[in-house]
Every structure is written in C-alpha cells, then in structure tokens.
Coordinates of C-alpha atoms and ligand atoms in Angstrom, one line a residue:
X1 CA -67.4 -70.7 110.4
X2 CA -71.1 -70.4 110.7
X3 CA -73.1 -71.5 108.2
X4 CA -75.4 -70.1 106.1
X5 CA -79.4 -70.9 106.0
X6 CA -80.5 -72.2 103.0
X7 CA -82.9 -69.5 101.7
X8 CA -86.6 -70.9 101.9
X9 CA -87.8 -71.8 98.6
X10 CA -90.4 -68.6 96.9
X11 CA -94.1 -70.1 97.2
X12 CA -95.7 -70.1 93.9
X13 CA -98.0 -67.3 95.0
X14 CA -95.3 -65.1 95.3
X15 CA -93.2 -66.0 92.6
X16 CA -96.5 -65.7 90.2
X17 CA -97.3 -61.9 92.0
X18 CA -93.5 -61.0 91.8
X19 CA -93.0 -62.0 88.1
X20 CA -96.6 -60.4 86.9
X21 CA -95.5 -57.0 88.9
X22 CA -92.2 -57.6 87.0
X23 CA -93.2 -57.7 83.6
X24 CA -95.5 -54.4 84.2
X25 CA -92.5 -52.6 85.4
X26 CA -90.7 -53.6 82.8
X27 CA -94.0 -52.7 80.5
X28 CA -94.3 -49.5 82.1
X29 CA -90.8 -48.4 82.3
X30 CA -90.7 -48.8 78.6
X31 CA -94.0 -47.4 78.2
X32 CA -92.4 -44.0 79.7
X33 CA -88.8 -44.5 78.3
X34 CA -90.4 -44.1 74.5
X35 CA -92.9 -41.7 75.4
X36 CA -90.4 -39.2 76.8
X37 CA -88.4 -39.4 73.9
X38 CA -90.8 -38.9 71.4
X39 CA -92.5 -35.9 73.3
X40 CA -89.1 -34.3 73.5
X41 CA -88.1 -34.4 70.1
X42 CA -92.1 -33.4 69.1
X43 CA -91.0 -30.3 70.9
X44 CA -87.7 -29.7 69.8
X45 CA -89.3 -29.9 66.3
X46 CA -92.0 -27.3 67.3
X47 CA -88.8 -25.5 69.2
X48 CA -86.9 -25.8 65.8
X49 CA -90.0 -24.1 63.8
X50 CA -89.9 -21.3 66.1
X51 CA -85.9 -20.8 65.9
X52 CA -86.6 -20.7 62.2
X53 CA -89.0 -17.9 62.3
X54 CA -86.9 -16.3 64.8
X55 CA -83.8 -16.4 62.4
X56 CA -85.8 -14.8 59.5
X57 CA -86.7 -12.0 61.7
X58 CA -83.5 -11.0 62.7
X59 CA -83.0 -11.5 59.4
X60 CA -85.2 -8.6 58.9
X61 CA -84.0 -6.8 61.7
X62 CA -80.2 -6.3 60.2
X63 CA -80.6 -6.4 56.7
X64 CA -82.7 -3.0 58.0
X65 CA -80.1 -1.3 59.1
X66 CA -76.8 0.3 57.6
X67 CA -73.6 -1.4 57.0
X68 CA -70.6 0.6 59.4
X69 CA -69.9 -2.6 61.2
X70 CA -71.0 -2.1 64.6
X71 CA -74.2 -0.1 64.6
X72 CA -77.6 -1.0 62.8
X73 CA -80.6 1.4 62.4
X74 CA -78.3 4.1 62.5
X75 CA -80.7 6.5 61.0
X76 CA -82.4 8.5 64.1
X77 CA -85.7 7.8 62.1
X78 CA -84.6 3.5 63.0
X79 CA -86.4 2.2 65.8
X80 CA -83.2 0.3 66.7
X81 CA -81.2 3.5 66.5
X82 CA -78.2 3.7 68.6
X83 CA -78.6 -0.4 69.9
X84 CA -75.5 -2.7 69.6
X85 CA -76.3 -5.5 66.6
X86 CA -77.6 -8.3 69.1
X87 CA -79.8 -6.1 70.8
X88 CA -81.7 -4.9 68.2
X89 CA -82.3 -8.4 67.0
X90 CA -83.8 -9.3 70.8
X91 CA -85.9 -6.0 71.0
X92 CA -87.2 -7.0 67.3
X93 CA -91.0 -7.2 66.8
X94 CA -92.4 -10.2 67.5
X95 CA -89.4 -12.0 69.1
X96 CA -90.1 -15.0 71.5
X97 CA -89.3 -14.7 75.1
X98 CA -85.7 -16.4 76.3
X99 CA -84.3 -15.0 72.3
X100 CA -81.0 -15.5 72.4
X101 CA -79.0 -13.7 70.0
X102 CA -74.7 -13.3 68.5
X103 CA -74.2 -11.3 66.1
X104 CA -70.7 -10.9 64.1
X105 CA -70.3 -8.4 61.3
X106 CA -66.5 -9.5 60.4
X107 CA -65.1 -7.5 62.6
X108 CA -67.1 -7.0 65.9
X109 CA -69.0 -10.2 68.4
X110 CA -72.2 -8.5 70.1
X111 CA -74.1 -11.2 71.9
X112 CA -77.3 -10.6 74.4
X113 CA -80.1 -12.8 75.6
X114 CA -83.8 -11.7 76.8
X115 CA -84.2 -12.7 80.8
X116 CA -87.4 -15.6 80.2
X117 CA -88.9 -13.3 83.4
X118 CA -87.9 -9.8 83.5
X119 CA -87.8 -9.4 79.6
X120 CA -84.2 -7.4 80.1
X121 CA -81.7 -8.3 78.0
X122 CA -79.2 -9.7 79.5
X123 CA -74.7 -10.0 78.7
X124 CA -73.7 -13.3 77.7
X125 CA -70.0 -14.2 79.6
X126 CA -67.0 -15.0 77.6
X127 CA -66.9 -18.8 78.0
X128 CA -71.2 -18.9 76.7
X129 CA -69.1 -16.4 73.7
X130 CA -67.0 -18.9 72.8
X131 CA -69.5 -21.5 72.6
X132 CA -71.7 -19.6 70.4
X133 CA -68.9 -19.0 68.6
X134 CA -68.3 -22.5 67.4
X135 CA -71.3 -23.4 66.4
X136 CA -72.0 -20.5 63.8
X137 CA -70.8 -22.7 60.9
X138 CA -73.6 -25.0 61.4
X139 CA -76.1 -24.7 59.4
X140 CA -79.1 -26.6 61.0
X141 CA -80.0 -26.1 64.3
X142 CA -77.7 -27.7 67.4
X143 CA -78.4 -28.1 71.0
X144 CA -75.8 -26.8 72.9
X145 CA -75.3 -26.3 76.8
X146 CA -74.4 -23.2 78.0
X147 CA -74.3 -23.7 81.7
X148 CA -74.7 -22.0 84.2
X149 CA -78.5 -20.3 84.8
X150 CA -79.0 -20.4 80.9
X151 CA -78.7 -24.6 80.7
X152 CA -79.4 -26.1 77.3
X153 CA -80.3 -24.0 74.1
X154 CA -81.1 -24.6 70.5
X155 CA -79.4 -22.8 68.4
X156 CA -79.2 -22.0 64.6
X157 CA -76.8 -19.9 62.3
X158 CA -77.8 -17.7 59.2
X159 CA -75.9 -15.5 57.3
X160 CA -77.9 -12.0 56.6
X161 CA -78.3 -10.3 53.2
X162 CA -76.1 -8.0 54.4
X163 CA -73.5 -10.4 54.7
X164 CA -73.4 -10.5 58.2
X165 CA -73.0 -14.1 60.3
X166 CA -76.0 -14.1 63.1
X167 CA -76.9 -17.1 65.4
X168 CA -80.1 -16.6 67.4
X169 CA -81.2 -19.9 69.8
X170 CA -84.5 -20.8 72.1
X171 CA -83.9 -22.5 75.6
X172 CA -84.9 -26.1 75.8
X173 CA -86.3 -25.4 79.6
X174 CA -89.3 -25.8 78.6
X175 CA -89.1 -28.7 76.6
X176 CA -87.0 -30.4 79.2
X177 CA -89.4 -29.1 82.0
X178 CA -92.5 -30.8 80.0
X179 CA -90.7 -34.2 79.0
X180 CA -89.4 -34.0 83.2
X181 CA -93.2 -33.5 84.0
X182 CA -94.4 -36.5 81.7
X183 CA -91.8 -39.1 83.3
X184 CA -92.9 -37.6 86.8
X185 CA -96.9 -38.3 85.7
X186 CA -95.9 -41.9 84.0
X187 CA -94.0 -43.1 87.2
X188 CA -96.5 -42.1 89.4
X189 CA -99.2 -43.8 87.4
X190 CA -97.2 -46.4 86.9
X191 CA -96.6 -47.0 90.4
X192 CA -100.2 -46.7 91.6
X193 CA -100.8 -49.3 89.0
X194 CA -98.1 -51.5 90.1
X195 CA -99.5 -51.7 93.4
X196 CA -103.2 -52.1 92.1
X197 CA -102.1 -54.8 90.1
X198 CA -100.3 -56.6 93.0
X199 CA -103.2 -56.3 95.2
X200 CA -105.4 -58.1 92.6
X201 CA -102.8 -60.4 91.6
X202 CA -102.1 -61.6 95.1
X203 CA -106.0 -62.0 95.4
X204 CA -106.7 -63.7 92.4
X205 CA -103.5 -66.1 92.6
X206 CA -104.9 -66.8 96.0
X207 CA -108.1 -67.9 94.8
X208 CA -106.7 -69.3 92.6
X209 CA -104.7 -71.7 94.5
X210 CA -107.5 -72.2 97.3
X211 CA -108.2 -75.7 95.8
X212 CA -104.6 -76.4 95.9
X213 CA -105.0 -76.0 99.5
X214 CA -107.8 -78.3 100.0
X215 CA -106.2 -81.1 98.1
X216 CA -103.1 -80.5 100.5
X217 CA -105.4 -80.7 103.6
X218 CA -107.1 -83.7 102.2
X219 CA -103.9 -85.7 101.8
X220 CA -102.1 -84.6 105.3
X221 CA -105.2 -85.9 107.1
X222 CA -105.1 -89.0 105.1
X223 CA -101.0 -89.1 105.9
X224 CA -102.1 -88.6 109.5
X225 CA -104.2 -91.7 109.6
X226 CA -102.6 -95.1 111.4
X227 CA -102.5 -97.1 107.5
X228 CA -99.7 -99.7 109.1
X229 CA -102.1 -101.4 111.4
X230 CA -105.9 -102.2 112.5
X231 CA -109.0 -101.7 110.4
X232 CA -108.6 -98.3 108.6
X233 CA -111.6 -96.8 107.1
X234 CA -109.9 -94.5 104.7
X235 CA -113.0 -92.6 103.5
X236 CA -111.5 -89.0 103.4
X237 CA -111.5 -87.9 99.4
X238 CA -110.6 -84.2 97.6
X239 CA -114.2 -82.9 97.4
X240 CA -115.3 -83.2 93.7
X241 CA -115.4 -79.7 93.2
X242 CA -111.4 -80.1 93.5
X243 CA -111.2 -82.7 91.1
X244 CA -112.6 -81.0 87.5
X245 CA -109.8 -82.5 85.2
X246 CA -109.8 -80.0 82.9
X247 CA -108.0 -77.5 85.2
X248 CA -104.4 -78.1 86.7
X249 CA -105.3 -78.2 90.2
X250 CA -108.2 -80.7 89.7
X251 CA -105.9 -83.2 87.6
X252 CA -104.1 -83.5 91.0
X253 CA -107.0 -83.8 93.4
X254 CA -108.4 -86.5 91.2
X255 CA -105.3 -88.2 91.0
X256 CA -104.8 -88.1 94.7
X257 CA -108.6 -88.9 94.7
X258 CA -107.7 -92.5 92.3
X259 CA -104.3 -93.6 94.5
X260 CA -107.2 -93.3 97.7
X261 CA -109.6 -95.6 95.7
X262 CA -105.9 -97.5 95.3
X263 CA -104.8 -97.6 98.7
X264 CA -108.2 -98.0 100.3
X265 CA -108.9 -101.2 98.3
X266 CA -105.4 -102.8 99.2
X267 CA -106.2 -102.1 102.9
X268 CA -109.3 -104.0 102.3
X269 CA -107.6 -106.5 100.8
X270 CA -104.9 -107.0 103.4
X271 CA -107.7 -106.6 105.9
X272 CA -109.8 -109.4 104.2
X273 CA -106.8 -111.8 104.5
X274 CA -105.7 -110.6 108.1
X275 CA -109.3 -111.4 109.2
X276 CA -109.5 -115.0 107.4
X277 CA -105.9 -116.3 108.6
X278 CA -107.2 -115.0 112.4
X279 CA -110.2 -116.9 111.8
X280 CA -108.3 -119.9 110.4
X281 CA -106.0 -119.6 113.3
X282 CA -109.0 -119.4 115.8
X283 CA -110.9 -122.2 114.1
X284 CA -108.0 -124.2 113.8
X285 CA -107.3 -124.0 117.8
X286 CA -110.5 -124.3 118.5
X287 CA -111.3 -127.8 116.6
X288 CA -107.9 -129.0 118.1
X289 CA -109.4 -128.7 121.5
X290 CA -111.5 -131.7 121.3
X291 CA -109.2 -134.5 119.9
X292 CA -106.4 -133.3 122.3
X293 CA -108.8 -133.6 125.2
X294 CA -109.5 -137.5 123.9
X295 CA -105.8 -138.1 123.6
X296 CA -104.9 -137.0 126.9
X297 CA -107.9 -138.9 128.6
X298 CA -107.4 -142.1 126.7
X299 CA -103.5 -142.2 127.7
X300 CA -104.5 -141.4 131.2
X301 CA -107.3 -143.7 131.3
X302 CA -105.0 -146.8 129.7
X303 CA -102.2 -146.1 131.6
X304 CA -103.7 -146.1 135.0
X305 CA -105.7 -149.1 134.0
X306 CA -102.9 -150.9 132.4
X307 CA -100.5 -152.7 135.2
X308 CA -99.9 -155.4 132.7
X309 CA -98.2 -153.1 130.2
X310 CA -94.4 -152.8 130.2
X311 CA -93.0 -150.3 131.3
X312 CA -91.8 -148.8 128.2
X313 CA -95.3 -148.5 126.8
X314 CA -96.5 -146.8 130.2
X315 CA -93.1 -144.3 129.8
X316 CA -94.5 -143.8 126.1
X317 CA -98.4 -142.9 127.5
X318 CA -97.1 -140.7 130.3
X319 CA -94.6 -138.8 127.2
X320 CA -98.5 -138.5 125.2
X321 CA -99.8 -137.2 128.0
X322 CA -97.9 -134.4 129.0
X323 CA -97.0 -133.8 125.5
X324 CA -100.9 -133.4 124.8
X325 CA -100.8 -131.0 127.6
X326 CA -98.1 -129.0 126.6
X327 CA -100.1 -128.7 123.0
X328 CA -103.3 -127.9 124.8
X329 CA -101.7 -124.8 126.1
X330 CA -100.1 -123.9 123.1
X331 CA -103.6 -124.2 121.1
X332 CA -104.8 -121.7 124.4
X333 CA -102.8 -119.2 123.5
X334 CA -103.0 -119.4 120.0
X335 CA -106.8 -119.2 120.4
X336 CA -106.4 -116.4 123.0
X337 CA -104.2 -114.7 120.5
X338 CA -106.6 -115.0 117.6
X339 CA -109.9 -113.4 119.9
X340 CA -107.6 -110.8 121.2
X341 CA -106.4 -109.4 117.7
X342 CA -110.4 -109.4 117.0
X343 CA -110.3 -106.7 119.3
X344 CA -113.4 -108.5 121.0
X345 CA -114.4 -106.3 124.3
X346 CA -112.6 -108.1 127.6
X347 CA -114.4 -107.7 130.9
X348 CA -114.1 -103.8 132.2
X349 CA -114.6 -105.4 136.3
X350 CA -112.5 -103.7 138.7
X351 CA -110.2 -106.7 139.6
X352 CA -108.5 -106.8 143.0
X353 CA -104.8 -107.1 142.1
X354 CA -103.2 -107.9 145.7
X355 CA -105.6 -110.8 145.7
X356 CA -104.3 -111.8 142.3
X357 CA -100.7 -111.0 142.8
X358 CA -101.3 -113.8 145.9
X359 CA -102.1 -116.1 144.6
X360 CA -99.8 -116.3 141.3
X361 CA -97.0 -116.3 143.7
X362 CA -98.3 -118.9 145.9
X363 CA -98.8 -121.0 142.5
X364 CA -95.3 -120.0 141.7
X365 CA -94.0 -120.9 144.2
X366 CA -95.3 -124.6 144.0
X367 CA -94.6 -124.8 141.2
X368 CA -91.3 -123.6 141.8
X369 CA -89.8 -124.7 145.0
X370 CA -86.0 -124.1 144.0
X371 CA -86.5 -120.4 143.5
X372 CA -86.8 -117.9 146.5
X373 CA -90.2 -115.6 146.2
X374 CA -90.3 -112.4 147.3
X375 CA -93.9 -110.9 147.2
X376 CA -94.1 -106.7 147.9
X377 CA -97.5 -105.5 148.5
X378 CA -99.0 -102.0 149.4
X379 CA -100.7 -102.0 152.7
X380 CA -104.0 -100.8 150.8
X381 CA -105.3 -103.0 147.9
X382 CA -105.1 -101.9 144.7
X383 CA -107.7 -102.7 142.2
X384 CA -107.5 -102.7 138.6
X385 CA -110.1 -102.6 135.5
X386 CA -110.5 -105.3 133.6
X387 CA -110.4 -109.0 133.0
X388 CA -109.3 -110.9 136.1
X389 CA -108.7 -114.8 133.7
X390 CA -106.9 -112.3 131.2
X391 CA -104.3 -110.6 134.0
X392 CA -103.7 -113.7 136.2
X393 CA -102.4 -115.0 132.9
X394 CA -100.4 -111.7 132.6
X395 CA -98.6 -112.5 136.0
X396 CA -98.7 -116.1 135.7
X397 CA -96.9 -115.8 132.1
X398 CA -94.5 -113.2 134.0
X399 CA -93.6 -115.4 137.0
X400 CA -93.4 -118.5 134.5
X401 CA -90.4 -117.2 132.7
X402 CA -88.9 -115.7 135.9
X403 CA -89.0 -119.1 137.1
X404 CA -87.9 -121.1 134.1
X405 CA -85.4 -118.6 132.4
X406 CA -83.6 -118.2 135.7
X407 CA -81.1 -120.8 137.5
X408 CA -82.5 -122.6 140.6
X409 CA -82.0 -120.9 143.4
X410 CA -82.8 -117.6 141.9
X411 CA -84.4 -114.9 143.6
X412 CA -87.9 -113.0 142.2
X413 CA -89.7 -110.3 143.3
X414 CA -93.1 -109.5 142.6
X415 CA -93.9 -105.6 143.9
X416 CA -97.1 -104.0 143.4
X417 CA -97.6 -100.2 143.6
X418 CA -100.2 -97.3 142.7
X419 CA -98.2 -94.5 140.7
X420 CA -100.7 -91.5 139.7
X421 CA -104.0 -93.2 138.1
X422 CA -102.0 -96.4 137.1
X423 CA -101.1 -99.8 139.3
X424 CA -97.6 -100.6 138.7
X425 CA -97.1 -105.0 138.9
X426 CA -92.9 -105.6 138.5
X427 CA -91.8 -109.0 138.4
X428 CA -87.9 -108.6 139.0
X429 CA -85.4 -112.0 139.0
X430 CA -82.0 -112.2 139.3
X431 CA -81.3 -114.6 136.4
X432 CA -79.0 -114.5 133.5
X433 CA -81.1 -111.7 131.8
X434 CA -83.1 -111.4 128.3
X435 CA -80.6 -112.9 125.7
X436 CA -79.4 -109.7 123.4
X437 CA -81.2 -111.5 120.3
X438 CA -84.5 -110.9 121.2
X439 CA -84.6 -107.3 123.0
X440 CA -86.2 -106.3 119.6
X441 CA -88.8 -109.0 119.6
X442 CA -89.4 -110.0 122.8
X443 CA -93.0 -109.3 122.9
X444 CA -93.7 -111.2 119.1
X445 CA -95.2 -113.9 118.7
X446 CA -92.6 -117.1 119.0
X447 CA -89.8 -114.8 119.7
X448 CA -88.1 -117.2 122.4
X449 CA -84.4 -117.7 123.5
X450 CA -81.9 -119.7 121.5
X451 CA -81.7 -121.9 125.0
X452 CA -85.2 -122.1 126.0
X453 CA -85.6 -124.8 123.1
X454 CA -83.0 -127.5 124.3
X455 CA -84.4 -127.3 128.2
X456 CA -87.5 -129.0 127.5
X457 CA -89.3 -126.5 129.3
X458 CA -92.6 -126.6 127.4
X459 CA -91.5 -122.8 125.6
X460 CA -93.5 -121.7 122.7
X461 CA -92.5 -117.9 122.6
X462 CA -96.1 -117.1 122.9
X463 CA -95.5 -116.0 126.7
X464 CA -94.7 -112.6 126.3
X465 CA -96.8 -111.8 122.8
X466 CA -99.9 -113.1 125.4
X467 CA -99.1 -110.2 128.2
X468 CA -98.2 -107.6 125.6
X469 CA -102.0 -108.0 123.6
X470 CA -103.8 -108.7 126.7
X471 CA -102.3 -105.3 128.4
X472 CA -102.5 -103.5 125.5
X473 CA -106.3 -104.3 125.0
X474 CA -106.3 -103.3 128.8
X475 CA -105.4 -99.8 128.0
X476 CA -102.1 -100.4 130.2
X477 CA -98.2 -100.6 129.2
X478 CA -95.8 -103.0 129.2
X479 CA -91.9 -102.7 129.3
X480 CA -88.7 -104.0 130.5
X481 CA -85.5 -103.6 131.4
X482 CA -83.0 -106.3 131.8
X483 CA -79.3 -107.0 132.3
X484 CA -77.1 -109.8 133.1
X485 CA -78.1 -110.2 137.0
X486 CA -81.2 -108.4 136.8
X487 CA -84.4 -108.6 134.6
X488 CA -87.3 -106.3 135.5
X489 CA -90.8 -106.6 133.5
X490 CA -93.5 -103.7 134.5
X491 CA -96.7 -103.4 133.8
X492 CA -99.0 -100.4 134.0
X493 CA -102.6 -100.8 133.9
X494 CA -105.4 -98.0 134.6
X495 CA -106.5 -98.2 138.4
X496 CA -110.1 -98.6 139.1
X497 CA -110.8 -95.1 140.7
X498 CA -109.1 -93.2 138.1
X499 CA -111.1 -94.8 135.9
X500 CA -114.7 -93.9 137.4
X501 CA -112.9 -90.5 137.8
X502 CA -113.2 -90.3 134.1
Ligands
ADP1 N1 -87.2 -113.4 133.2 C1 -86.5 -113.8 132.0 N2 -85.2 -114.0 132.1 C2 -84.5 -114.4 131.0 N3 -85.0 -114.5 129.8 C3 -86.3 -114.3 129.7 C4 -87.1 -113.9 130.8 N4 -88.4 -113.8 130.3 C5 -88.4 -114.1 129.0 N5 -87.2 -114.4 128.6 C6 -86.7 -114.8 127.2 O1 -87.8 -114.3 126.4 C7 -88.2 -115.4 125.5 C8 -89.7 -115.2 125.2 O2 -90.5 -115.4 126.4 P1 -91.9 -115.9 126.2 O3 -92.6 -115.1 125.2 O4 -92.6 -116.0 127.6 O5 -91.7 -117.3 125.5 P2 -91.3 -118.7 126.2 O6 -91.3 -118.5 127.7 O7 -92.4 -119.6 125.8 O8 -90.0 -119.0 125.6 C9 -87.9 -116.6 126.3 O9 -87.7 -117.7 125.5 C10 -86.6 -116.2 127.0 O10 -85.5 -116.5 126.2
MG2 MG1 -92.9 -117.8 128.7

C-alpha cells in the first residue's frame, strides 16, 4: 500500500495571508448577504405602495361601471365600453406597466395582464387562473410565482364597492433584477478587494517577517561552525536592529543573541583550560627531560665503572637504564603531542620520501632481524611537503608496531606510490591483526592492545595518536584496514609538485 506524504506544514506567511483573506470573505459575503436583503424588501415595500394605488384605481375603474355581471362601462358614453372586467381595469388611466389584473363578479373569472414591452394585454392560462384564484382571500399583499415568462408577482385582493372580488399584482422582475445586479456589483468588488488585500497582506507579512529571516540566517551560520573542536571565534551575532525587545521577532534575536554571549564564553572557557593542561603537559615533559638525562648517565656511568659491584646491583642499573630510556621516549611524545595540538607551523620542505622510506626499513630491519622486510619503491622518487623528523617518525612509528605487534618471522611490506596529487606510504604485515577493541580508538592517545602491556615491549599507545596528528597537521590522511592475517596502514600526504601547482 503506498503511503501517503505527510502534507508540509503551512508557513506562517501563508497561513497569516490565508486567514486575513478568510475573514474578508466572510466580512464581505455578509456584507452582500444583508445588503441584498434589505434592498429587496425596500423595494417590495415601494412595490407594495404602488400595488396599493393600483388597487384603488381599479377600484375606480369598476365601481364606474354598471352591475350585469360581465360587462362594465356598458354605457356607449364609458370609455371602457364593450371591454371584459379585467381589461378595463389594465387599460385604466394611470395604470403601471406589467398591471396584472382578475376580476370575479360572482359569477364570471376575467383575468388579463399588460405585456411589460408591447403594452398589449395579454390572456392569462388556466393553471396562472387558478393561482390567482387562491390568493383572493388574502387581504395584504402575497408574492406568488406564476411561472412560466410571467415569474414572480405581488399580488393584492380588494373587494370593490360594487361588491365585486378584484386582485390586481406588479411583477417583482425588477426588484429581483436590481437586488441580482447589487450581489453581481458586491461580488465583484469584493473580489477585486480580496485580491488587493492579499497582495498587500502577502507584502506586508513578508516584511514583516524579513527580521525573522535574518535571525534564522544568523543561527544556521553559527550551527554551521566546527563548536566541537579547535579555537572557535564565535563572533557572528543577530544585527541589533533584530533584537528591539519590544517586538516578537526581536525577543528571539536577542535571545539567540544572549545563548551566543553563553556559548561563546564556555568555548573560551574550555579553550582557556585545553590551552593550560597542553601547556602543563608540554612543561611537564619538557622539565622531565633533564633529570632523566642525569639518571640514565649516572647508571651508565656507575655501571661501566663499577666491576666491584655485584651483579644484582649491575642487573638493577642496566633495568634504570633502559627503563629511563623507555620514559625519555614516552616524555618525546608526550611533548611532541603537546606542540602539535598548538597547531605550531611544521616545516613545508619537500622531503624525499624514497630516501626516507630507506632508511626506516634498513633501521627496521636491525632492529628487527626476525621479521622478513619487503621494501616496494617507484622507479621515480617521490617527494613529499613537509617535515622530514616529523614523517620519519610517521614510518618509524608504523614499522615499530609492524614489527612488535606481529609474531617473528612475519612478513612486512612497505610500498610507496604517487596516486593523483598525493604519495601513498602502506606499511602491510602479516601478523595477528588490530585487536577488535580498539578499531574505534586506534589513533587516541594510549589506545593500545590488551596484549601489548604484558610483552614488555616498551608500548605506551602514543604510537598511532603520533602519526594521526603529525599527518593530519601535514594536510594528509591516515587509515587502515586490518584482519586476522593481514593489517594494512596508509598514509596520504600532498606530493610536492601538486603542491607548487597550487
Ligand atoms: N601492525 C599491527 N598489528 C597488530 N596490532 C597493531 C598493529 N599496529 C598497532 N596495533 C595495535 O594498536 C595499538 C596502538 O598502537 P600504538 O598507538 O602504536 O601504541 P603502542 O604501539 O605503543 O602500543 C597497539 O597496542 C596494538 O595493539
Ligand atoms: Mg606503537
């Protein structure tokens, strides 16, 4: 069954238009209603005066003439001489155009009505009879429809002098013509303003709403800055002209404006305390530097000196020394670490990478004899920009845990290639692969192996944390892909040409 779209939600500008264009409708349509109706009966009131002079008329007309039942004026000196009863009434001076006229003088209907454009009087049929007919006991005047070409009339009933029952009637053509007329100007006036007034309230609701928009641009630029991380200068603000509290739209752009002041201040803050515990860090590794270096040289110095000490005291010095050594590294990194989250500027020399790649692996290798080293090199060198110390300690933190995550005996390879404007360095082994742990955190700091700990193998976890800062402060990329059997780091960094090319 497919499903249906939720209908987008109306935007305030066009619910405020639609509901303002609404209520005039409504407005107008009543407006017109009302009108009509009280033009209409106006009119049938003026219609009614006329009927009423009309019936006194006729009045005149047949209490004129004799009484032998169906002839009036039948004197040859009567202007109505010869005429049947209704006729004479519609010929009578005076008469109204459209007269209609019944006439019963107990024993004898004559009925007749004046044509509204020829003037002749015309026969009524037997049904339009019979309708007359039931109205003559009503006494004030009735609207009745006659059908046909004749539509609605207003009638009224009289009885003469004479004694004779007469009905004469007016159409209400004109009445209904003039009320049709009025509703025809009122709708078309009312539509022209309808439309005027959702022109203008389109306009001014989009003025209206302009600051609205503003506010909105102000906060998706601020939602678009990088707030998680780095030094953020959040300086974008809603422009003060937004932010006038007495309207509704300015109450939110100085709100937005405060939580800014807000959020810009705690950024500071956390900013001011990254910075110190960096320069704690960097102080801290960098006063270390000193009293290791004396530790180390005095347990070298006694222990080369010292053939009279037992030999459990010289184990003891050796264990200080290359303990001080392992914690001279780790205060190097640490330090490292500390000057590369500064963000200080490294060295932007092109750096010839086959050279460098040579050389790691020739230190690898003698420092690892067990493992088999497989070096794969373009025939052209490849030359890279940026800090040679920095990515020899990229590859030699690379081959490092190749060779002591891995089994003797394993096999690495180290491949350099050009791909587009980046060199491509993999270091690929063969070992037992990334423990599943730590694919999330591999590249944080002291993310290490539950294993690495218990082999004695001088880890820290600072390894990886090292290449990922150092590559990313070379512009480059850093990823890998491992699996039981095979483990393949790569790292991407800007060649030297593309980089002049820029
Ligand atoms: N080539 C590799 N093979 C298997 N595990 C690796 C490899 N490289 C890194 N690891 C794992 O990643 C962890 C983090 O490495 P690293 O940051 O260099 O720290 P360290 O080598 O000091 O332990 C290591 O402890 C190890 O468990
Ligand atoms: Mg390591």
């Amino acid at each position: 069954m497919p499903r249906r779209r939720p209908r987008a939600p109306w935007t305030l500008q066009r619910r405020l238009v639609l509901t303002v264009v609404a209520l005039l409708a409504l407005v107008s349509v009543t407006i017109g209603v009302v009108s009509v109706v009280i033009l209409r009966a106006s009119l049938i009131d003026r219609l009614d005066v006329q009927l009423a002079s009309a019936v006194e008329r006729s009045g005149v007309v047949l209490g004129g003439g004799d009484n032998d039942g169906d002839r009036f004026g039948d004197t040859p000196e009567s202007p109505y001489f010869g005429m049947p009863a209704a006729d004479s009434i519609l010929g009578g001076p005076a008469q109204p155009p459209g007269l209609l006229a019944l006439v019963y003088d107990g024993t004898t209907i004559t009925t007749g009505y004046t044509d509204d454009q020829s003037g002749a009087i015309e026969e009524l049929s037997g049904d339009q009879v019979q309708l007359l007919a039931d109205q003559v006991n009503q006494s004030a005047p009735v609207t009745v429809d006659l059908g046909g070409e004749l539509g609605e009339y207003r009638l009224q009933a009289h009885t003469s002098r004479t004694g004779i029952l007469y009905l004469v009637g007016l159409p209400l053509s004109g009445v209904a013509a003039t009320a049709a007329q009025l509703a025809l100007i009122i709708t078309f006036v009312s539509l022209a303003g309808l439309i005027v007034v959702a022109i203008i309230a389109a306009w001014v609701v989009r003025l209206a709403l302009r600051p609205l928009q503003r506010v909105t641009a102000t906060a998706t630029r601020v939602a678009q800055l990088p707030l998680d991380r780095g030094e953020v200068a959040l300086d974008d603000r809603v422009p003060a002209g937004d932010t006038d509290p007495r309207t509704e739209v300015g109450r939110v752009g100085a709100a937005l404006n405060r939580m800014l002041d807000h959020v810009d201040l705690a950024l500071e803050a956390r900013q001011t305390s990254e910075r110190k515990v960096r320069q704690f860090v960097a102080d801290a590794s960098h006063e270390l530097r000193t009293p290791l270096a004396s530790i180390r040289g005095y347990s070298e110095l006694t222990r080369r000196s010292g053939q009279h000490l037992p030999p459990d005291t010289i184990h003891a010095l050796g264990r200080i020394e290359s303990e001080s050594v392992r914690m001279t590294g780790l205060v190097e990194d640490l330090l490292l670490l500390a000057r590369l989250d500064e963000g200080r500027e490294l060295e932007q020399q092109p750096v010839d990478l086959t050279v460098l790649l040579v050389d790691a692996v020739n230190d690898a290798h003698a420092a690892g004899r067990d493992h088999v080293w497989n070096l794969e090199l373009p025939d052209e060198p490849i030359e890279a920009i940026g800090d040679e110390p920095r990515l020899r300690q990229v590859v030699a933190n690379l081959l490092a845990n190749a060779r002591v995550h891995t089994d003797a005996g394993s096999e690495v390879i180290v491949a350099l290639q050009a791909v587009g404007d980046r060199a491509v360095i993999t270091v690929t082994d063969n070992g037992p692969g990334i423990p599943e742990s730590l694919t999330d955190t591999l590249f944080e700091r002291f993310a290490r192996g539950d294993t690495s700990r218990f082999r004695g193998t001088g880890s820290t976890g600072l390894g990886l944390a090292i290449v990922a800062a150092v590559v990313a402060a070379h512009h480059g990329a850093v990823t890998v892909d491992s699996q039981p059997g095979r483990t393949q780091f790569r790292v991407e960094l800007p060649l030297a040409g593309a980089a002049e090319a820029h």
